[in-house]
Amino acid sequence: MDLVSLQNVLDNLSFAILFLTMLTYWVGVAFPQLPYLGNVGTTGMAIANLCIAGLLGARWIEAGYFPISNLYESLFFLAWGITAVHLIAENISRSRLVGAVTAPVAMGIAAFATLTLPKTMQVSEPLVPALKSNWLMMHVSVMMLSYATLMVGSLMAIAFLVVTRGQEIELRGSSVGTGSFRDLKRDRNRPEPPSQGTPQPSLNAITSERGGVATLERPQTLTLSPQRLNLADILDNVSYRIIGLGFPLLTIGIIAGGVWANEAWGTYWSWDPKETWAAITWLVFAAYLHARITRGWQGRRPAFLAAGGFIVVWVCYLGVNLLGKGLHSYGWFF
């Protein structure tokens, strides 16, 4: 079997494995009493990751350059990055819900590259002169890894919103220190307990004044189970940690791109559509990290910001490729 045939087998195989893995994770979430499905899903993602790595390796040997020069190659590199970061996130969270949201995205990317792109865009071609540089690997690979990492972190935030059903909950996450620090901080702000003998309402009631008459009312309680609250806490933490990993990669990738642009075009920044959206992506996730680290945001507000960042990453990566033209016009549809 030659390398071209091997690539055709591996891209179809990776799509099929990701599709079956997605179904496995979904069934596992629907039927949590089947614990072995989580291990099956993890194994499927690992096999898909190896298949995509084999595909990219075979293409590298065949073409003689790092396989990330056109849309087909970058899509599979992105899918490989998502499956790799997924394994890290799942190992941290120990939750199959991670795969339930990441597997569909990885499968959709593989399906788009394999089944939607025309065959002329799937074959390897000689590099255009502007791409014949060592910066191709240094800049583009880091940018794609940052996209994959930020996407997984944003998906964890979206999963958090689904799990909490949009309700405000108290978390023990690491935005402002560890859980014990947050508990200590909360204890310091707690009012002093009343003296003995003073009648107090029950823990399930609060006192309010209505026309001079004191009444007891039940506070609004959350309908989330302890298991769901614990899962929400884990998802919030994992999302924060994964985005914290992806943001430095994005920063390094943008800096490397600026150096390469100065070498190729004589300017570090030209406000090309891809550059502009890369800056917007950087600002969105910088705002997310600033809100969490400096402002101490947790829960819904940063999750909504990260969910918006998921859309911004896709616009930066694929949207400008489909809708606009500029200096980064390699592999356009139009």
Coordinates of C-alpha atoms in Angstrom, one line a residue:
M1 CA 0.0 0.0 0.0
D2 CA 1.4 3.4 -1.0
L3 CA 1.3 6.5 1.2
V4 CA -1.6 8.0 -0.7
S5 CA -3.8 5.0 -0.2
L6 CA -2.7 4.8 3.4
Q7 CA -3.9 8.4 3.9
N8 CA -7.3 7.6 2.3
V9 CA -7.7 4.6 4.6
L10 CA -6.7 6.6 7.7
D11 CA -8.9 9.6 7.1
N12 CA -12.0 7.4 6.6
L13 CA -11.0 5.3 9.6
S14 CA -10.5 8.2 11.9
F15 CA -14.0 9.6 10.9
A16 CA -15.6 6.2 11.5
I17 CA -13.9 5.8 14.9
L18 CA -14.8 9.3 16.0
F19 CA -18.4 8.7 15.0
L20 CA -18.6 5.5 17.0
T21 CA -16.8 7.2 19.9
M22 CA -19.3 10.0 19.9
L23 CA -22.2 7.5 20.1
T24 CA -20.5 5.7 22.9
Y25 CA -20.1 8.9 25.0
W26 CA -23.7 9.9 24.4
V27 CA -25.0 6.5 25.4
G28 CA -22.7 6.6 28.5
V29 CA -24.1 10.0 29.5
A30 CA -27.7 8.7 29.0
F31 CA -27.0 5.5 30.9
P32 CA -24.5 6.3 33.7
Q33 CA -25.1 2.9 35.2
L34 CA -22.8 1.5 32.4
P35 CA -19.4 2.6 33.7
Y36 CA -17.4 0.6 31.1
L37 CA -18.6 2.9 28.3
G38 CA -16.4 5.6 29.6
N39 CA -13.3 3.5 29.1
V40 CA -14.5 2.5 25.6
G41 CA -14.9 6.1 24.7
T42 CA -11.5 7.1 26.0
T43 CA -10.0 4.2 24.0
G44 CA -11.8 5.3 20.9
M45 CA -10.5 8.9 21.2
A46 CA -7.0 7.6 21.7
I47 CA -7.2 5.3 18.6
A48 CA -8.6 8.2 16.6
N49 CA -5.8 10.4 17.7
L50 CA -3.2 7.8 16.6
C51 CA -5.0 7.4 13.2
I52 CA -4.9 11.1 12.6
A53 CA -1.3 11.2 13.7
G54 CA -0.5 8.4 11.2
L55 CA -2.3 10.3 8.5
L56 CA -0.4 13.4 9.1
G57 CA 2.9 11.5 9.3
A58 CA 2.3 9.7 6.0
R59 CA 1.4 13.0 4.3
W60 CA 4.6 14.5 5.8
I61 CA 6.7 11.7 4.3
E62 CA 4.9 11.9 1.0
A63 CA 5.0 15.7 0.5
G64 CA 8.3 16.4 2.2
Y65 CA 7.0 19.3 4.3
F66 CA 5.0 19.7 7.5
P67 CA 1.4 18.8 6.6
I68 CA -0.4 22.0 7.5
S69 CA -0.3 24.1 4.4
N70 CA -3.9 23.8 3.2
L71 CA -7.4 23.5 4.6
Y72 CA -7.6 19.7 4.5
E73 CA -4.3 19.3 6.4
S74 CA -5.1 22.0 8.9
L75 CA -8.5 20.5 9.6
F76 CA -7.0 17.1 10.5
F77 CA -4.3 18.8 12.5
L78 CA -7.1 20.6 14.4
A79 CA -8.9 17.3 15.0
W80 CA -5.7 15.7 16.2
G81 CA -5.2 18.6 18.6
I82 CA -8.8 18.4 19.9
T83 CA -8.5 14.6 20.6
A84 CA -5.2 15.1 22.3
V85 CA -6.4 17.9 24.6
H86 CA -9.6 15.9 25.2
L87 CA -7.5 13.1 26.7
I88 CA -5.9 15.6 29.0
A89 CA -9.2 17.2 30.0
E90 CA -10.8 13.8 30.6
N91 CA -7.9 12.6 32.7
I92 CA -8.3 15.8 34.9
S93 CA -12.1 15.7 35.2
R94 CA -12.7 11.9 35.2
S95 CA -16.0 12.7 33.5
R96 CA -17.4 11.2 30.4
L97 CA -19.3 14.4 29.7
V98 CA -16.1 15.8 28.3
G99 CA -16.2 13.3 25.5
A100 CA -19.9 13.9 24.9
V101 CA -19.1 17.5 23.8
T102 CA -15.6 17.1 22.3
A103 CA -16.2 14.0 20.3
P104 CA -18.9 15.5 18.1
V105 CA -16.7 18.5 17.3
A106 CA -13.7 16.3 16.4
M107 CA -16.0 14.0 14.3
G108 CA -17.6 16.9 12.5
I109 CA -14.2 18.3 11.6
A110 CA -13.0 14.9 10.2
A111 CA -16.3 14.5 8.3
F112 CA -16.0 18.0 6.8
A113 CA -12.4 17.3 5.7
T114 CA -13.1 13.8 4.4
L115 CA -16.6 14.1 2.9
T116 CA -17.1 17.8 2.0
L117 CA -13.9 19.1 0.7
P118 CA -13.4 18.4 -3.0
K119 CA -10.7 15.9 -3.9
T120 CA -8.6 18.6 -5.5
M121 CA -8.2 20.2 -2.0
Q122 CA -7.3 16.9 -0.4
V123 CA -4.2 16.1 -2.4
S124 CA -0.8 17.5 -1.4
E125 CA 0.7 20.0 -3.7
P126 CA 4.1 21.8 -3.8
L127 CA 4.3 24.7 -1.4
V128 CA 3.9 28.2 -2.7
P129 CA 7.0 30.3 -2.3
A130 CA 5.7 32.3 0.7
L131 CA 5.2 29.0 2.7
K132 CA 8.7 27.7 2.1
S133 CA 10.0 28.7 5.5
N134 CA 10.7 27.1 8.8
W135 CA 8.2 29.5 10.2
L136 CA 5.4 27.4 8.7
M137 CA 5.8 24.8 11.4
M138 CA 6.7 27.2 14.2
H139 CA 3.7 29.6 13.6
V140 CA 0.9 27.6 12.1
S141 CA 1.3 24.5 14.3
V142 CA 1.3 26.6 17.5
M143 CA -1.8 28.5 16.3
M144 CA -3.7 25.3 15.5
L145 CA -2.8 23.8 18.8
S146 CA -4.0 27.0 20.5
Y147 CA -7.3 26.8 18.6
A148 CA -7.8 23.2 19.6
T149 CA -7.0 23.9 23.3
L150 CA -9.2 27.0 23.4
M151 CA -12.0 25.1 21.7
V152 CA -11.9 22.2 24.3
G153 CA -11.8 24.7 27.1
S154 CA -14.8 26.6 25.7
L155 CA -16.7 23.3 25.2
M156 CA -16.2 22.6 28.9
A157 CA -17.7 26.0 29.7
I158 CA -20.7 25.2 27.4
A159 CA -21.1 21.9 29.2
F160 CA -21.0 23.8 32.5
L161 CA -23.9 26.0 31.3
V162 CA -25.9 22.9 30.3
V163 CA -25.2 21.1 33.6
T164 CA -26.2 24.1 35.8
R165 CA -29.2 24.9 33.6
G166 CA -28.2 28.6 33.7
Q167 CA -28.4 28.9 37.5
E168 CA -26.0 30.7 39.8
I169 CA -24.2 28.3 42.0
E170 CA -21.4 28.6 44.6
L171 CA -18.2 27.0 43.3
R172 CA -15.0 25.9 44.9
G173 CA -12.9 26.6 41.8
S174 CA -9.4 27.9 41.5
S175 CA -10.1 31.5 40.2
V176 CA -9.2 33.0 43.5
G177 CA -7.2 30.2 45.1
T178 CA -8.0 26.7 46.2
G179 CA -11.3 25.5 47.6
S180 CA -10.0 25.7 51.2
F181 CA -9.0 29.3 50.7
R182 CA -12.5 30.1 49.4
D183 CA -14.0 28.3 52.4
L184 CA -11.8 30.2 54.8
K185 CA -12.7 33.5 53.1
R186 CA -16.3 32.7 53.4
D187 CA -16.0 31.8 57.1
R188 CA -14.3 35.1 57.9
N189 CA -17.2 37.0 56.3
R190 CA -19.8 34.9 58.1
P191 CA -21.6 36.8 61.0
E192 CA -21.0 35.8 64.6
P193 CA -23.3 33.1 65.8
P194 CA -26.1 34.3 68.2
S195 CA -25.9 33.9 71.9
Q196 CA -27.4 30.9 73.5
G197 CA -31.1 31.3 74.3
T198 CA -31.9 33.5 71.4
P199 CA -34.6 31.9 69.3
Q200 CA -33.6 31.4 65.7
P201 CA -35.5 30.3 62.6
S202 CA -34.7 27.0 61.0
L203 CA -32.0 26.6 58.4
N204 CA -34.7 26.3 55.7
A205 CA -36.3 29.6 56.5
I206 CA -35.6 33.4 56.4
T207 CA -37.2 36.3 58.1
S208 CA -38.8 39.2 56.3
E209 CA -40.9 42.2 57.3
R210 CA -44.3 42.6 55.7
G211 CA -46.4 45.5 57.1
G212 CA -44.7 45.2 60.4
V213 CA -45.4 41.5 60.8
A214 CA -42.5 39.1 60.8
T215 CA -43.0 36.1 58.6
L216 CA -40.9 33.1 57.7
E217 CA -40.3 32.2 54.1
R218 CA -38.4 29.5 52.4
P219 CA -35.5 30.7 50.3
Q220 CA -35.2 29.9 46.6
T221 CA -33.3 26.7 46.4
L222 CA -31.4 25.1 43.5
T223 CA -32.8 22.0 42.0
L224 CA -29.4 20.6 41.2
S225 CA -28.3 17.3 42.8
P226 CA -25.0 17.1 44.7
Q227 CA -23.6 15.0 41.9
R228 CA -24.5 17.7 39.3
L229 CA -23.1 20.4 41.5
N230 CA -19.9 18.5 41.9
L231 CA -19.7 17.9 38.1
A232 CA -20.3 21.7 37.5
D233 CA -17.5 22.5 39.8
I234 CA -15.2 20.1 38.0
L235 CA -16.2 21.5 34.5
D236 CA -15.6 25.0 35.6
N237 CA -12.1 24.2 36.9
V238 CA -11.2 22.2 33.8
S239 CA -12.4 24.9 31.5
Y240 CA -10.3 27.5 33.3
R241 CA -7.2 25.3 33.3
I242 CA -7.5 24.3 29.6
I243 CA -8.1 27.9 28.5
G244 CA -5.2 29.0 30.7
L245 CA -3.1 26.5 28.7
G246 CA -4.4 27.6 25.3
F247 CA -4.0 31.4 25.8
P248 CA -0.1 31.3 26.0
L249 CA 0.0 29.1 22.9
L250 CA -2.2 31.7 21.1
T251 CA 0.1 34.5 22.2
I252 CA 3.2 32.6 21.1
G253 CA 1.6 31.8 17.8
I254 CA 0.7 35.4 17.1
I255 CA 4.2 36.7 18.0
A256 CA 5.7 34.0 15.7
G257 CA 3.3 35.1 12.9
G258 CA 4.4 38.7 13.3
V259 CA 8.1 37.8 13.0
W260 CA 7.4 35.7 10.0
A261 CA 5.2 38.4 8.4
N262 CA 8.1 40.9 8.9
E263 CA 10.5 38.5 7.2
A264 CA 8.1 37.7 4.3
W265 CA 6.3 41.0 3.8
G266 CA 8.4 43.6 5.6
T267 CA 5.8 44.4 8.3
Y268 CA 4.9 42.8 11.6
W269 CA 1.2 43.6 11.3
S270 CA -1.0 44.5 8.3
W271 CA -4.5 44.2 9.6
D272 CA -5.2 41.3 7.3
P273 CA -8.6 39.7 8.1
K274 CA -6.9 36.7 9.7
E275 CA -4.7 38.9 11.8
T276 CA -7.6 41.0 12.9
W277 CA -9.6 38.1 14.1
A278 CA -6.6 36.6 15.8
A279 CA -6.3 39.8 17.7
I280 CA -10.1 39.6 18.6
T281 CA -9.7 36.0 19.7
W282 CA -6.7 37.1 21.9
L283 CA -8.7 39.9 23.5
V284 CA -11.7 37.7 24.2
F285 CA -9.7 35.1 26.1
A286 CA -7.6 37.7 27.7
A287 CA -10.8 39.2 29.1
Y288 CA -11.9 35.8 30.3
L289 CA -8.6 35.2 32.2
H290 CA -8.6 38.7 33.5
A291 CA -12.2 38.3 34.8
R292 CA -11.3 35.0 36.5
I293 CA -7.9 35.9 37.9
T294 CA -8.3 39.6 38.8
R295 CA -12.1 39.9 39.3
G296 CA -12.6 36.5 40.7
W297 CA -15.4 35.6 38.3
Q298 CA -16.7 32.0 38.4
G299 CA -19.8 30.3 37.2
R300 CA -22.1 31.6 34.5
R301 CA -20.4 34.9 33.5
P302 CA -17.0 33.5 32.5
A303 CA -18.8 30.5 31.0
F304 CA -20.8 32.8 28.7
L305 CA -17.6 34.6 27.8
A306 CA -15.8 31.3 26.9
A307 CA -18.8 30.1 24.9
G308 CA -18.6 33.3 22.9
G309 CA -14.9 32.7 22.5
F310 CA -15.7 29.3 20.9
I311 CA -17.6 31.1 18.1
V312 CA -14.8 33.7 17.7
V313 CA -12.2 30.9 17.3
W314 CA -14.2 29.4 14.5
V315 CA -14.6 32.7 12.8
C316 CA -10.9 33.3 13.1
Y317 CA -9.9 29.9 11.8
L318 CA -12.6 29.1 9.2
G319 CA -14.9 32.0 8.8
V320 CA -12.4 34.4 7.3
N321 CA -11.2 31.6 5.0
L322 CA -14.7 31.2 3.6
L323 CA -15.9 34.8 3.5
G324 CA -12.9 37.0 2.9
K325 CA -9.5 37.3 1.2
G326 CA -6.2 38.6 2.3
L327 CA -2.6 37.8 2.7
H328 CA -3.5 34.5 4.4
S329 CA -5.3 33.3 1.2
Y330 CA -3.9 29.8 0.9
G331 CA -6.6 27.2 0.3
W332 CA -9.6 29.4 -0.1
F333 CA -12.9 28.1 -1.4
F334 CA -13.6 31.2 -3.4

